[in-house]
Short mmCIF file of C-alpha atoms in Angstrom, two decimals:
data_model
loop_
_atom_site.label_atom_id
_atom_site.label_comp_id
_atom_site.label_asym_id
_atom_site.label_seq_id
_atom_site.Cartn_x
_atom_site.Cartn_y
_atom_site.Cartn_z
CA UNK A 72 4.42 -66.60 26.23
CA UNK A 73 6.33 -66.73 22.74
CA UNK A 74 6.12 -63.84 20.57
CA UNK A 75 3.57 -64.54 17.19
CA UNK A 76 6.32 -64.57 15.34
CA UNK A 77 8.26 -67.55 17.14
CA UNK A 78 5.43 -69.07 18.05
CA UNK A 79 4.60 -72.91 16.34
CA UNK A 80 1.25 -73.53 14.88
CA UNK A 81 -0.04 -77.13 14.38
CA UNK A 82 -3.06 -78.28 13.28
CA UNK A 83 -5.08 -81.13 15.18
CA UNK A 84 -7.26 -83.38 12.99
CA UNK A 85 -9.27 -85.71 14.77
CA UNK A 86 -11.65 -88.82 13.78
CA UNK A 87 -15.00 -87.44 12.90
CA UNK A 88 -17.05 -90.25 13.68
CA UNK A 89 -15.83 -91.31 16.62
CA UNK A 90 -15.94 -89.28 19.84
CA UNK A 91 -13.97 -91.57 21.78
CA UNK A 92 -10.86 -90.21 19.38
CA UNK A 93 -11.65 -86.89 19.48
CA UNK A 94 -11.93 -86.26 23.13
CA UNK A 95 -8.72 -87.74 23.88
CA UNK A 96 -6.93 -85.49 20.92
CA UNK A 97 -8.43 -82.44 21.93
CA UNK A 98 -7.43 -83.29 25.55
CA UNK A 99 -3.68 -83.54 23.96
CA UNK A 100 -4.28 -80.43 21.89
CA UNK A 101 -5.23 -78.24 24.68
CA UNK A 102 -1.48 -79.61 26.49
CA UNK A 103 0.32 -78.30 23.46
CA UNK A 104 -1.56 -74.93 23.82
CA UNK A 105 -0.93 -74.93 27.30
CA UNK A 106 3.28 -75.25 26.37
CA UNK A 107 2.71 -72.22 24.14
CA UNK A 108 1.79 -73.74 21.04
CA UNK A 109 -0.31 -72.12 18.55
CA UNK A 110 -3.37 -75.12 18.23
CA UNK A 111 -6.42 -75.38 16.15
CA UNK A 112 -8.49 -78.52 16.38
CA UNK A 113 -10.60 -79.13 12.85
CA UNK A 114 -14.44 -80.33 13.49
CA UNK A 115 -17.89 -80.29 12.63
CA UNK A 116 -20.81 -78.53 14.30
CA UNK A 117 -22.11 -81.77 16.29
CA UNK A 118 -18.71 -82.58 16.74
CA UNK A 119 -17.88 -79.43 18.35
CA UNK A 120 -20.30 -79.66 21.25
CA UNK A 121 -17.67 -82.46 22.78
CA UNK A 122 -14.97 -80.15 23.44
CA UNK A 123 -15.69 -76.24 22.45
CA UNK A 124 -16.59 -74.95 26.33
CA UNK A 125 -13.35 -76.32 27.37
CA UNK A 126 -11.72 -74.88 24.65
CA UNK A 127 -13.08 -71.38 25.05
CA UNK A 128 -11.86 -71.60 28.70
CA UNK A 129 -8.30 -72.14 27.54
CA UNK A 130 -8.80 -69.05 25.14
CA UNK A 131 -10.43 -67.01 27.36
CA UNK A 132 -7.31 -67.99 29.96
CA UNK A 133 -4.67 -66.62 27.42
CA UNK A 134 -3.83 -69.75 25.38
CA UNK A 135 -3.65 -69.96 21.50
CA UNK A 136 -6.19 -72.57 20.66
CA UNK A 137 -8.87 -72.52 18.84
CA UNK A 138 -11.35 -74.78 16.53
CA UNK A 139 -11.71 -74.56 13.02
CA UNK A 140 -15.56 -75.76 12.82
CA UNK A 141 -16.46 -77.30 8.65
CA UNK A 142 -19.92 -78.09 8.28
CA UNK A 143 -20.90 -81.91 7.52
CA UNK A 144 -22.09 -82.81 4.46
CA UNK A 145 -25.08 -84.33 5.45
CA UNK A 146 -27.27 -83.74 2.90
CA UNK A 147 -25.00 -84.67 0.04
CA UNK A 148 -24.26 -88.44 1.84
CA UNK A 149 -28.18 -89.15 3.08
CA UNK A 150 -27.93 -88.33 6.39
CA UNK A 151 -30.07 -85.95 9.08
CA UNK A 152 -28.55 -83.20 10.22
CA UNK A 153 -26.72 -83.32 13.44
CA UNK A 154 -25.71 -87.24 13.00
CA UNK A 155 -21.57 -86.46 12.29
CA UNK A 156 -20.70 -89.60 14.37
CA UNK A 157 -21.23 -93.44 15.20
CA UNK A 158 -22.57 -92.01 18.77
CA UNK A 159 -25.11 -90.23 17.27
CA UNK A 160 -26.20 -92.67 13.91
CA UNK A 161 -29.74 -94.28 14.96
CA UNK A 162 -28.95 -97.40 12.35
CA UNK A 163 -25.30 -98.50 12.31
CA UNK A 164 -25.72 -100.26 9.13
CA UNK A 165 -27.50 -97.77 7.18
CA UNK A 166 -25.61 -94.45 8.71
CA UNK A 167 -21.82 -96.03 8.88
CA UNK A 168 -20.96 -95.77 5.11
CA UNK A 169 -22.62 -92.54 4.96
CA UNK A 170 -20.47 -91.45 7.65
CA UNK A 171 -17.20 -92.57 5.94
CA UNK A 172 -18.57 -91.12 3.04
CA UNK A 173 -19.10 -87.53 4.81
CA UNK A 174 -15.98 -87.40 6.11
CA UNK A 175 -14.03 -88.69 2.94
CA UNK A 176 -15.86 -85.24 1.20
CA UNK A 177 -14.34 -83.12 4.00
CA UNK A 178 -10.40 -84.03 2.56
CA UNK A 179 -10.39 -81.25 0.10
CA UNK A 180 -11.63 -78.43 2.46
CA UNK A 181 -9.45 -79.52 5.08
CA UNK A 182 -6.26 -79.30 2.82
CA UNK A 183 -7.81 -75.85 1.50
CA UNK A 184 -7.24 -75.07 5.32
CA UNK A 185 -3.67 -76.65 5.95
CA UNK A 186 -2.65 -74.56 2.51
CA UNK A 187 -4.45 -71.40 3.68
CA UNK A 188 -2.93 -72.04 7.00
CA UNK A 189 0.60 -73.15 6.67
CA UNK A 190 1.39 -74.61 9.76
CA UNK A 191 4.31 -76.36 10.92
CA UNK A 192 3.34 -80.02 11.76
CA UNK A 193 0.04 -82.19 11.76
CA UNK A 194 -1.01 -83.90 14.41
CA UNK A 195 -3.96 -86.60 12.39
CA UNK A 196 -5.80 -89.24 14.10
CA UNK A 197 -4.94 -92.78 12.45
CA UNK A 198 -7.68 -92.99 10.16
CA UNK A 199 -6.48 -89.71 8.02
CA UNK A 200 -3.29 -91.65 6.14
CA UNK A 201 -4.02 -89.36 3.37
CA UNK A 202 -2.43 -86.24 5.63
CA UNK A 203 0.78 -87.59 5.24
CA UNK A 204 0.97 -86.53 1.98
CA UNK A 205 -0.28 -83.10 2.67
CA UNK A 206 2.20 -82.69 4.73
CA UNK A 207 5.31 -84.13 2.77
CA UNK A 208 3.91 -81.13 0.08
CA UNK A 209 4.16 -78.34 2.88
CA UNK A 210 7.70 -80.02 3.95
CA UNK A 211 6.09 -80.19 7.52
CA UNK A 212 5.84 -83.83 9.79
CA UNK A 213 2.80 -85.02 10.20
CA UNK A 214 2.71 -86.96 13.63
CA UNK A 215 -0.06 -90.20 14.03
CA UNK A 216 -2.49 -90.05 17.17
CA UNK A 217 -3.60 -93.22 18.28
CA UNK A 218 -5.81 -94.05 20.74
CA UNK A 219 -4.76 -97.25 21.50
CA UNK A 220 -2.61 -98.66 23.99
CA UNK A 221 1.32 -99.56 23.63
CA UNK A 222 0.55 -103.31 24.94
CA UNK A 223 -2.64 -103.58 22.60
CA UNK A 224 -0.36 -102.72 19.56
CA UNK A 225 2.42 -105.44 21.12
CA UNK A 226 0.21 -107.98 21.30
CA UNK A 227 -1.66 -107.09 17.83
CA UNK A 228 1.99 -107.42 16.45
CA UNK A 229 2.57 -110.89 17.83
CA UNK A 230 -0.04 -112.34 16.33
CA UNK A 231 0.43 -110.71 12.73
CA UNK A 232 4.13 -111.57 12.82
CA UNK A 233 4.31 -115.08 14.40
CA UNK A 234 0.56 -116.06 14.05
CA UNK A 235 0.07 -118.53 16.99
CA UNK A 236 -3.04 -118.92 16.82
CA UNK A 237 -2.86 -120.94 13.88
CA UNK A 238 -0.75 -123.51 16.51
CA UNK A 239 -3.84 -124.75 18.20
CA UNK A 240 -6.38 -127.02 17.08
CA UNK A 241 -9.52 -125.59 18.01
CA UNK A 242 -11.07 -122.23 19.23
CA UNK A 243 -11.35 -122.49 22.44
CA UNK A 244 -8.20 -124.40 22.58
CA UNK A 245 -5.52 -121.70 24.32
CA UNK A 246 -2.04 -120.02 22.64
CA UNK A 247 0.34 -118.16 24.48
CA UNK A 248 1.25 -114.46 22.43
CA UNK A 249 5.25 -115.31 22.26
CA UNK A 250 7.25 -112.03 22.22
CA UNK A 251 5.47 -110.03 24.78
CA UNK A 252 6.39 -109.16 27.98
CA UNK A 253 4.39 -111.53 30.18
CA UNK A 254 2.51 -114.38 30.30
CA UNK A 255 -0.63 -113.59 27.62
CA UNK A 256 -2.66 -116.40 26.43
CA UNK A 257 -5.96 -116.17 24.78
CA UNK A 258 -8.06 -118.32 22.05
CA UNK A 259 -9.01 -117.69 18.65
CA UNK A 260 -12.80 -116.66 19.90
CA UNK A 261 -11.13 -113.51 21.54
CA UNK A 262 -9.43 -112.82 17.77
CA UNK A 263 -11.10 -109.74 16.12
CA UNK A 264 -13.12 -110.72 12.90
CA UNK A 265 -12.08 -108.05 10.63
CA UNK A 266 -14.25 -107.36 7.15
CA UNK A 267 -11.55 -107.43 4.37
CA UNK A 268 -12.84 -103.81 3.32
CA UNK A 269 -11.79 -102.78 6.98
CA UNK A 270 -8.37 -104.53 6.93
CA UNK A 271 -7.71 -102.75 3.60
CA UNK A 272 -8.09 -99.75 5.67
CA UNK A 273 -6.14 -100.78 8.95
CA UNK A 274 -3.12 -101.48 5.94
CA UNK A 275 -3.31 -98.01 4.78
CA UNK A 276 -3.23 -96.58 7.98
CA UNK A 277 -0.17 -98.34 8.74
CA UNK A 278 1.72 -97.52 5.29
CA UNK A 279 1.03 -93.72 5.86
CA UNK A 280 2.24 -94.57 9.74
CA UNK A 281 5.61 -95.46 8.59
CA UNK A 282 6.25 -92.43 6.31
CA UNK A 283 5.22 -90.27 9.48
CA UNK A 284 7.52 -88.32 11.58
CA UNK A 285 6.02 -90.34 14.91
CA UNK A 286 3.21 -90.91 16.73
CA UNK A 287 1.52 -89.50 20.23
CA UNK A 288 -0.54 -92.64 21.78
CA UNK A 289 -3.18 -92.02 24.31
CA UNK A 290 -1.41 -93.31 27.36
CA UNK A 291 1.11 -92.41 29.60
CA UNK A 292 5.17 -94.11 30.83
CA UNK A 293 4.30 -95.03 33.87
CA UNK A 294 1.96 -97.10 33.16
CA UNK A 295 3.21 -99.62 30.52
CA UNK A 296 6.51 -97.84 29.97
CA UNK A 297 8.15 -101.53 29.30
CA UNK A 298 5.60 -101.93 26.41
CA UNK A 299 6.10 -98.36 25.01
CA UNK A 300 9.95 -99.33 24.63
CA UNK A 301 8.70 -102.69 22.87
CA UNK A 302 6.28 -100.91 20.70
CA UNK A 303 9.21 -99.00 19.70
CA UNK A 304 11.17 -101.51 18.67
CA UNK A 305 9.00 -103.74 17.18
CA UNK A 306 7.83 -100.51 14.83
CA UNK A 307 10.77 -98.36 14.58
CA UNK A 308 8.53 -95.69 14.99
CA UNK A 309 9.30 -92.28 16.61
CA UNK A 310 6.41 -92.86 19.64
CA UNK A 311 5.55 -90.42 22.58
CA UNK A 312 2.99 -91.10 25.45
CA UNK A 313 3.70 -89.04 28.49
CA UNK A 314 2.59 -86.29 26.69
CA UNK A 315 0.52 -84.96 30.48
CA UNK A 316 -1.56 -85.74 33.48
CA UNK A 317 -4.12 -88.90 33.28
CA UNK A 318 -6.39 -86.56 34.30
CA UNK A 319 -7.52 -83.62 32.76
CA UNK A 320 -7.72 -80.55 34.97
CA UNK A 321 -11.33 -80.12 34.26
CA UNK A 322 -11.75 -83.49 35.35
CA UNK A 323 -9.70 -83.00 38.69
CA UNK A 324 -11.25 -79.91 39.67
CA UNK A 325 -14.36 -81.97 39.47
CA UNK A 326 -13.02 -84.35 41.51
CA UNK A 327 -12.12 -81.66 43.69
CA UNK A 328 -15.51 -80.56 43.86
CA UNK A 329 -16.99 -83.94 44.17
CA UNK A 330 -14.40 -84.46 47.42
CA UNK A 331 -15.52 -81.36 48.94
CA UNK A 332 -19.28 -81.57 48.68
CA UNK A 333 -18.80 -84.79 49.74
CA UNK A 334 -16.91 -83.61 53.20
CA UNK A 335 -19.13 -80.87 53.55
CA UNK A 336 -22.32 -83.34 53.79
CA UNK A 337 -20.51 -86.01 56.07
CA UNK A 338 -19.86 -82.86 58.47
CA UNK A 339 -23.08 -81.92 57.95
CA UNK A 340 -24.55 -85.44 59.11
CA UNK A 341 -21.99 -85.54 61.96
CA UNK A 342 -23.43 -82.48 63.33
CA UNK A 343 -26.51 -83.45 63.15
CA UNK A 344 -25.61 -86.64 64.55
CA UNK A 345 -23.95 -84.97 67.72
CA UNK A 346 -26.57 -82.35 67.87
CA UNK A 347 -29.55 -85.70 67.92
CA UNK A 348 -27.08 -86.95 71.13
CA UNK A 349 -27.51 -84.24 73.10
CA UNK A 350 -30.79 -83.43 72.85
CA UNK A 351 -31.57 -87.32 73.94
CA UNK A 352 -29.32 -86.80 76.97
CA UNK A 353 -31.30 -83.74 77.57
CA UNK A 354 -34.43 -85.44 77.32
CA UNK A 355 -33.14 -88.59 79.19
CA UNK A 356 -32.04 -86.33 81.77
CA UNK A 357 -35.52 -84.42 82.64
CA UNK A 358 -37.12 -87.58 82.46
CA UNK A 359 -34.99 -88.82 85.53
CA UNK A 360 -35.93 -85.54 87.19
#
């Protein structure tokens, strides 16, 4: 283990509202830790609850990672307490601006922290383009986490740049996504309909992208490693994916588990199987007697 002095400290900021971003950053947050890294996640109470017993194991194992918990500000956006994600919102369209709201009113405590803190990179979830900043002002990189896959963004990129679908004469009517890597075709139908307000977003999150040291995506080389190289140079972004296992120990060791119970109880049944036989051949036996 690195002495405290040597030792790197970065600062994981995940996507509030949605738990399918956190997970997956915490997951990557917990490999830094386990490299020797100095980690603390940012969160709110709810949010917490999704990763803070695996945390606590890694602590209580002799890693340096930890959660900084802020509380939500429910009250001040609407919203009941405990509802700090899309997950947990009982009316989408009610509880979704809120949301954004809640988390937009968590910026300046969370640069209080990075100040306070002073650690040497960020690792932000796409929809924070604001961190960029804050971390041009510490003179620190700030690294992008997506969770979306290198072929996704590929094929996203080959309809912005060469816009096929505007080839075809109908909806249903079938284009072929020139530039990837194999044979894609799809229909405008299957085309996202994006709200302007939302696209306004998607184009800041980009901007800040480009000004960022790199970005960590949620997937791994061998996998689409041919599509992580395009990504790359269709971007000319820094870009890392095989950043550790597809799965999680925790998850393995369930598997483990799973496995073993699951041998146990066909041994089990095969015992009692075998055991059944011979007391019929028993029985079959006295009755010939």
């Amino acid at each position: 283990m690195e002495s405290q002095v040597d030792q790197l400290k970065v600062i994981f900021l995940p996507f509030f509202l949605a738990p399918s971003h956190q997970i997956p950053m915490a997951d990557t947050a917990r490999l830094f830790a386990m490299h020797g890294v100095n980690v603390t996640i940012v969160t709110t109470s709810a949010n917490a609850l999704l990763f803070q017993k695996s945390i606590d194991r890694d602590a209580n194992s002799g890693h340096q990672i930890k959660t900084h918990v802020l509380q939500f500000p429910s009250a001040q956006v609407g919203l009941p307490d405990d509802i700090e994600n899309f997950n947990t919102a009982t009316s989408l369209t009610d509880m979704v601006p809120k949301l954004f709201m809640g988390q937009s009113l968590l910026k300046k405590p969370i640069e209080q922290l990075f100040q306070e803190m002073q650690p040497d990179c960020i690792v932000s979830d796409i929809f924070h383009p604001w961190t960029v900043d804050s971390a041009a002002e510490l003179g620190i990189p700030r690294l992008v986490f997506h969770v979306t896959s290198c072929f996704s963004f590929c094929a996203e990129t080959c309809v912005v740049q060469y816009k096929p679908h505007l080839s075809v004469n109908s909806d249903t009517e079938l284009f072929l996504l020139s530039g990837l890597l194999n044979k894609i075709e799809m229909t405008r139908l299957q085309i996202p309909d994006i709200p302007d307000e939302f696209n306004q977003i998607i184009i800041l999150n980009k901007e800040a992208e480009q000004r960022s040291y790199g970005a960590i995506l949620n997937s791994f080389y061998e996998l689409e490693g041919a599509y992580e190289e395009l990504h790359k140079s269709n971007t000319g972004i820094k870009t890392w994916t095989s950043v550790g296992p597809l799965l999680p120990n925790s998850v393995r060791a369930v598997m483990t588990l799973e496995q073993s119970l699951s041998i146990s109880t066909l041994n089990k049944l095969s015992s009692l199987a075998n055991k059944r036989a011979r007391q019929a051949a028993m029985a079959s036996a006295n009755s010939t007697d």
